[in-house]
Short mmCIF file of C-alpha atoms in Angstrom, two decimals:
data_model
loop_
_atom_site.label_atom_id
_atom_site.label_comp_id
_atom_site.label_asym_id
_atom_site.label_seq_id
_atom_site.Cartn_x
_atom_site.Cartn_y
_atom_site.Cartn_z
CA MET A 1 105.41 144.34 143.34
CA ALA A 2 106.89 147.73 142.30
CA SER A 3 110.10 148.71 144.18
CA LYS A 4 109.85 150.72 147.27
CA ALA A 5 112.23 152.93 145.80
CA LEU A 6 109.67 154.12 143.38
CA LYS A 7 107.99 155.69 146.13
CA GLY A 8 108.05 159.48 146.24
CA LEU A 9 108.25 159.61 142.43
CA THR A 10 105.57 161.90 141.14
CA ILE A 11 104.60 161.86 137.36
CA LYS A 12 101.76 163.39 135.48
CA ILE A 13 99.39 160.67 133.73
CA GLY A 14 96.74 161.85 131.63
CA GLY A 15 97.18 165.57 132.94
CA ASP A 16 96.85 164.47 136.51
CA THR A 17 99.95 164.43 138.99
CA SER A 18 100.03 161.09 140.76
CA ASP A 19 102.62 159.20 142.89
CA LEU A 20 104.13 156.56 140.61
CA SER A 21 103.70 153.72 143.06
CA LYS A 22 100.02 154.50 143.60
CA ALA A 23 99.63 154.69 139.88
CA LEU A 24 100.83 151.09 139.35
CA ASP A 25 98.91 149.85 142.64
CA GLY A 26 95.85 148.64 140.47
CA VAL A 27 98.04 146.97 137.66
CA GLU A 28 100.29 145.40 140.36
CA LYS A 29 97.09 143.68 142.17
CA GLN A 30 95.94 142.26 138.84
CA SER A 31 99.30 141.00 137.93
CA ARG A 32 99.91 139.28 141.28
CA SER A 33 96.29 137.79 141.03
CA LEU A 34 97.03 136.56 137.42
CA SER A 35 100.26 135.23 138.42
CA SER A 36 98.81 133.11 141.21
CA GLU A 37 96.15 131.81 139.01
CA LEU A 38 98.47 131.06 136.27
CA GLY A 39 100.89 129.07 138.78
CA GLN A 40 97.84 126.87 139.88
CA ILE A 41 97.00 126.28 136.24
CA ASN A 42 100.57 125.03 135.39
CA LYS A 43 100.53 122.74 138.47
CA LEU A 44 97.61 121.18 137.27
CA LEU A 45 98.88 120.84 133.56
CA LYS A 46 101.94 118.95 134.87
CA LEU A 47 99.69 116.20 135.90
CA ASP A 48 97.33 116.36 132.74
CA PRO A 49 99.58 118.35 130.04
CA LYS A 50 96.60 117.61 127.34
CA ASN A 51 93.55 119.00 129.29
CA THR A 52 91.93 121.24 126.97
CA ASP A 53 89.96 123.12 129.51
CA LEU A 54 93.13 124.02 131.49
CA LEU A 55 95.03 124.87 128.24
CA ALA A 56 92.11 127.16 127.46
CA GLN A 57 92.22 128.73 130.83
CA LYS A 58 95.86 129.14 130.61
CA GLN A 59 95.52 131.02 127.12
CA LYS A 60 93.01 133.45 128.73
CA VAL A 61 95.10 134.05 131.94
CA LEU A 62 98.20 134.78 129.81
CA ALA A 63 96.45 137.17 127.56
CA ASP A 64 95.16 138.94 130.56
CA ALA A 65 98.58 138.96 131.95
CA ILE A 66 100.29 140.31 128.63
CA ALA A 67 97.75 143.29 128.72
CA SER A 68 98.29 143.96 132.27
CA THR A 69 102.02 143.94 132.07
CA SER A 70 101.95 145.98 128.78
CA THR A 71 99.89 148.53 130.65
CA LYS A 72 102.57 148.66 133.51
CA LEU A 73 105.32 148.84 131.03
CA ASP A 74 103.86 151.68 129.09
CA THR A 75 103.28 153.55 132.37
CA LEU A 76 106.96 153.02 133.49
CA ARG A 77 108.49 154.23 130.29
CA GLU A 78 106.46 157.44 130.25
CA ALA A 79 107.44 157.71 133.95
CA GLU A 80 111.16 157.24 132.67
CA LYS A 81 111.24 160.34 130.55
CA GLN A 82 109.70 162.41 133.33
CA VAL A 83 111.95 160.96 136.15
CA GLN A 84 115.00 161.50 134.03
CA GLU A 85 114.14 165.30 133.55
CA GLN A 86 113.39 165.41 137.41
CA PHE A 87 116.98 163.69 138.15
CA GLU A 88 118.62 166.20 135.64
CA ARG A 89 117.00 169.07 137.70
CA GLY A 90 118.07 167.41 141.07
CA GLU A 91 114.35 166.57 142.26
CA VAL A 92 115.06 163.01 142.57
CA SER A 93 118.04 160.83 143.51
CA GLU A 94 120.20 158.78 141.41
CA ALA A 95 119.03 155.53 143.27
CA GLN A 96 115.39 156.17 142.63
CA TYR A 97 116.08 156.72 138.90
CA ARG A 98 118.07 153.42 138.84
CA ALA A 99 115.32 151.73 140.71
CA LEU A 100 112.80 152.83 137.99
CA GLN A 101 115.26 151.48 135.23
CA ARG A 102 115.35 148.20 137.11
CA GLU A 103 111.76 148.10 137.28
CA ILE A 104 111.19 148.82 133.56
CA ILE A 105 113.77 145.86 132.80
CA GLU A 106 112.13 143.48 135.11
CA THR A 107 108.56 144.32 133.69
CA GLU A 108 110.09 143.79 130.09
CA GLY A 109 111.45 140.36 131.24
CA LYS A 110 107.95 139.38 132.54
CA LEU A 111 106.24 140.43 129.40
CA ASN A 112 108.63 138.50 127.14
CA LYS A 113 108.17 135.60 129.51
CA TYR A 114 104.23 135.87 129.24
CA GLU A 115 104.37 136.29 125.42
CA LYS A 116 106.69 133.10 125.15
CA ALA A 117 104.41 131.20 127.41
CA ALA A 118 101.32 132.15 125.20
CA LYS A 119 103.14 131.09 122.05
CA GLU A 120 104.03 127.58 123.48
CA THR A 121 100.49 127.15 124.75
CA ALA A 122 99.06 128.14 121.35
CA GLU A 123 101.40 125.68 119.78
CA ALA A 124 100.44 122.83 122.28
CA VAL A 125 96.65 123.50 121.55
CA GLU A 126 97.49 123.50 117.91
CA GLU A 127 99.42 120.23 118.17
CA LEU A 128 96.63 118.78 120.38
CA GLY A 129 94.20 119.53 117.67
CA LYS A 130 96.19 117.92 114.99
CA GLU A 131 96.42 114.84 117.23
CA SER A 132 92.73 115.01 117.47
CA THR A 133 92.32 115.31 113.92
CA GLU A 134 94.65 112.38 113.18
CA ALA A 135 92.93 110.17 115.82
CA ALA A 136 89.56 110.93 114.27
CA ALA A 137 90.87 109.99 110.90
CA GLY A 138 92.48 107.00 112.18
CA ILE A 139 89.11 105.96 113.63
CA GLU A 140 87.24 106.60 110.44
CA LYS A 141 89.94 104.59 108.40
CA THR A 142 89.49 101.71 110.92
CA GLU A 143 85.83 101.79 110.63
CA LYS A 144 86.08 101.82 106.80
CA GLU A 145 88.60 98.99 106.96
CA ALA A 146 86.16 97.14 109.22
CA GLU A 147 83.08 97.82 106.84
CA ASP A 148 85.20 96.49 104.02
CA ALA A 149 86.26 93.46 105.77
CA GLU A 150 82.44 92.77 106.41
CA GLU A 151 81.77 93.28 102.89
CA ALA A 152 84.62 90.97 101.81
CA LEU A 153 83.36 88.27 104.31
CA ALA A 154 80.03 88.51 103.05
CA ASP A 155 81.09 88.20 99.37
CA LEU A 156 83.31 85.29 100.46
CA GLY A 157 80.25 83.48 102.33
CA GLU A 158 78.11 83.91 98.97
CA GLN A 159 80.98 82.63 96.89
CA ALA A 160 81.27 79.52 99.29
CA ALA A 161 77.55 79.11 99.22
CA ASP A 162 77.68 79.15 95.47
CA ALA A 163 80.49 76.73 95.46
CA ALA A 164 78.92 74.45 97.67
CA LYS A 165 75.79 74.72 95.51
CA ASN A 166 77.56 74.04 92.56
CA GLY A 167 79.52 71.22 94.08
CA LEU A 168 76.51 69.51 95.26
CA THR A 169 74.93 69.86 91.74
CA ALA A 170 78.08 68.30 90.37
CA LEU A 171 78.09 65.64 92.89
CA ALA A 172 74.40 64.97 92.18
CA GLY A 173 75.22 64.68 88.53
CA ALA A 174 78.13 62.29 89.04
CA ALA A 175 75.92 60.12 91.30
CA ALA A 176 73.35 60.09 88.57
CA ALA A 177 75.82 59.14 86.16
CA VAL A 178 76.91 56.15 88.40
CA VAL A 179 73.54 55.12 89.05
CA GLY A 180 72.84 55.23 85.30
CA ALA A 181 75.85 53.19 84.59
CA ILE A 182 74.94 50.76 87.37
CA VAL A 183 71.39 50.44 85.84
CA GLY A 184 73.01 50.07 82.25
CA THR A 185 75.14 47.41 83.31
CA ALA A 186 72.27 45.51 84.99
CA GLU A 187 70.34 45.80 81.93
CA ALA A 188 73.12 44.54 79.77
CA SER A 189 73.63 41.56 82.20
CA ARG A 190 69.91 40.71 81.88
CA GLU A 191 70.05 40.99 78.06
CA TYR A 192 73.09 38.84 77.92
CA ARG A 193 71.47 36.09 80.07
CA THR A 194 68.39 36.17 77.99
CA GLU A 195 70.48 35.76 74.71
CA MET A 196 72.54 33.00 76.55
CA GLY A 197 69.18 31.26 77.44
CA LYS A 198 67.93 31.49 73.83
CA LEU A 199 71.20 29.98 72.60
CA ASP A 200 70.93 27.17 74.97
CA THR A 201 67.23 26.49 74.10
CA ALA A 202 68.55 26.62 70.33
CA PHE A 203 71.19 24.06 71.15
CA THR A 204 68.76 21.82 73.08
CA ASP A 205 66.33 21.88 70.34
CA ASN A 206 68.96 20.87 67.80
CA GLY A 207 69.98 17.84 69.78
CA HIS A 208 72.89 19.43 71.20
CA LYS A 209 73.98 19.37 74.84
CA LYS A 210 74.44 22.31 77.01
CA ALA A 211 77.83 21.33 78.01
CA SER A 212 78.70 22.03 74.23
CA ILE A 213 78.29 25.59 74.92
CA SER A 214 80.96 25.54 77.43
CA GLY A 215 83.26 24.14 75.01
CA GLN A 216 82.83 20.44 76.12
CA ASN A 217 82.68 17.39 73.62
#
């Protein structure tokens, strides 16, 4: 709120003569409203610093506050030139002139504060955007890795199936070989017994005893 000491200071704005405090009345009301809203937003942001809706609201309110404060500052600086001349003519008191200067300094401070807050808020929004982008990239990477893992698992399954198939084929081949060997052995034994039978018969037909085949005299 403009200092009470500003009351009584009359300046020309746009060719019209007006009381300075009344000229600032509209911008002062807007400034108070924006300041109150900004306080509410900041209170909620302490609980949820990364709330995008609140950050967007803060950016909008700060932009309005900067515009309103800049308008007030321009009016005060224009008034300062006129009040200085009035002071030199003895039309206003030194206290009124100093009050106006303090009002300018205070308004400059508020403007700088709002501009700094706007910059910090923009940086916070940008950082949040980077985090969102990185998170999205991380999710995409994880999904790709999952897909690759599924493909690798599928390939491994196919390889295992082929290996099992080849193993069964090899096992079947080995079994066949064993069976063949057993059959061959049986055939050989049968032929051996047949030949031995023939030999025994030959010995018997020639007047020899079977025992002689076993080495007995």
